[in-house]
PDB file of C-alpha atoms in Angstrom:
ATOM      1  CA  UNK Z   1     118.191  95.203  79.536  1.00 59.00           C
ATOM      2  CA  UNK Z   2     114.616  94.042  80.506  1.00 83.00           C
ATOM      3  CA  UNK Z   3     113.463  95.229  83.788  1.00 84.00           C
ATOM      4  CA  UNK Z   4     110.384  95.693  85.836  1.00 89.00           C
ATOM      5  CA  UNK Z   5     110.568  98.219  88.914  1.00 87.00           C
ATOM      6  CA  UNK Z   6     107.458  98.706  91.206  1.00 92.00           C
ATOM      7  CA  UNK Z   7     108.208 101.430  94.119  1.00 91.00           C
ATOM      8  CA  UNK Z   8     105.226 102.311  96.256  1.00 94.00           C
ATOM      9  CA  UNK Z   9     105.638 104.722  99.503  1.00 94.00           C
ATOM     10  CA  UNK Z  10     102.642 104.892 101.669  1.00 97.00           C
ATOM     11  CA  UNK Z  11     102.079 107.569 104.118  1.00 96.00           C
ATOM     12  CA  UNK Z  12     100.505 107.264 107.386  1.00 97.00           C
ATOM     13  CA  UNK Z  13      99.341 109.518 110.030  1.00 97.00           C
ATOM     14  CA  UNK Z  14     100.747 109.027 113.897  1.00 97.00           C
ATOM     15  CA  UNK Z  15      98.707 109.929 116.590  1.00 98.00           C
ATOM     16  CA  UNK Z  16     101.133 112.519 117.574  1.00 96.00           C
ATOM     17  CA  UNK Z  17     100.799 114.140 114.157  1.00 91.00           C
ATOM     18  CA  UNK Z  18     103.610 112.916 112.936  1.00 91.00           C
ATOM     19  CA  UNK Z  19     103.685 110.649 109.304  1.00 93.00           C
ATOM     20  CA  UNK Z  20     105.066 107.438 109.029  1.00 95.00           C
ATOM     21  CA  UNK Z  21     106.363 106.378 105.423  1.00 95.00           C
ATOM     22  CA  UNK Z  22     106.481 102.870 104.554  1.00 95.00           C
ATOM     23  CA  UNK Z  23     108.641 101.738 101.429  1.00 92.00           C
ATOM     24  CA  UNK Z  24     108.065  98.934  99.369  1.00 92.00           C
ATOM     25  CA  UNK Z  25     109.953  98.082  96.278  1.00 89.00           C
ATOM     26  CA  UNK Z  26     109.996  95.157  93.850  1.00 87.00           C
ATOM     27  CA  UNK Z  27     112.655  94.947  90.965  1.00 86.00           C
ATOM     28  CA  UNK Z  28     112.680  91.771  88.761  1.00 88.00           C
ATOM     29  CA  UNK Z  29     114.723  90.930  85.438  1.00 87.00           C
ATOM     30  CA  UNK Z  30     117.458  88.850  83.961  1.00 85.00           C
ATOM     31  CA  UNK Z  31     120.293  91.320  85.046  1.00 82.00           C
ATOM     32  CA  UNK Z  32     118.669  93.494  87.586  1.00 82.00           C
ATOM     33  CA  UNK Z  33     120.867  91.808  90.246  1.00 79.00           C
ATOM     34  CA  UNK Z  34     124.162  92.746  88.365  1.00 80.00           C
ATOM     35  CA  UNK Z  35     123.286  96.733  87.935  1.00 81.00           C
ATOM     36  CA  UNK Z  36     121.362  97.118  91.221  1.00 80.00           C
ATOM     37  CA  UNK Z  37     122.249  95.969  94.585  1.00 84.00           C
ATOM     38  CA  UNK Z  38     120.216  96.073  97.433  1.00 84.00           C
ATOM     39  CA  UNK Z  39     122.528  98.684  99.238  1.00 88.00           C
ATOM     40  CA  UNK Z  40     122.001 100.908  96.388  1.00 86.00           C
ATOM     41  CA  UNK Z  41     118.347 100.887  96.473  1.00 85.00           C
ATOM     42  CA  UNK Z  42     118.639 101.300 100.601  1.00 88.00           C
ATOM     43  CA  UNK Z  43     120.888 104.479  99.796  1.00 92.00           C
ATOM     44  CA  UNK Z  44     118.577 105.816  97.276  1.00 90.00           C
ATOM     45  CA  UNK Z  45     115.448 105.257  99.552  1.00 90.00           C
ATOM     46  CA  UNK Z  46     117.439 107.114 102.566  1.00 94.00           C
ATOM     47  CA  UNK Z  47     118.123 109.938 100.560  1.00 96.00           C
ATOM     48  CA  UNK Z  48     114.550 110.190  99.092  1.00 93.00           C
ATOM     49  CA  UNK Z  49     113.255 109.808 102.709  1.00 93.00           C
ATOM     50  CA  UNK Z  50     115.765 112.646 104.005  1.00 96.00           C
ATOM     51  CA  UNK Z  51     114.626 115.173 101.349  1.00 96.00           C
ATOM     52  CA  UNK Z  52     111.016 114.335 102.073  1.00 92.00           C
ATOM     53  CA  UNK Z  53     111.356 114.866 105.603  1.00 92.00           C
ATOM     54  CA  UNK Z  54     113.574 118.222 105.089  1.00 94.00           C
ATOM     55  CA  UNK Z  55     110.791 119.390 102.710  1.00 93.00           C
ATOM     56  CA  UNK Z  56     107.754 118.493 104.916  1.00 88.00           C
ATOM     57  CA  UNK Z  57     109.335 120.075 107.855  1.00 90.00           C
ATOM     58  CA  UNK Z  58     110.021 123.421 105.798  1.00 93.00           C
ATOM     59  CA  UNK Z  59     106.643 123.559 105.001  1.00 81.00           C
ATOM     60  CA  UNK Z  60     104.162 123.775 108.225  1.00 68.00           C
TER      61      UNK Z  60
END
């Protein structure tokens, strides 16, 4: 299966010392929609963000 995927994660500092994470993704290919649903991508992103938050908060 030929597919192209681009995943960008941008971390921006906030005024209160926190961080906002902006996620952008692009997938293309003839069979991508058959094998990868938007809900799968959302769930994967949420799991990644949760792990990032946990790790960041455990290391001040």
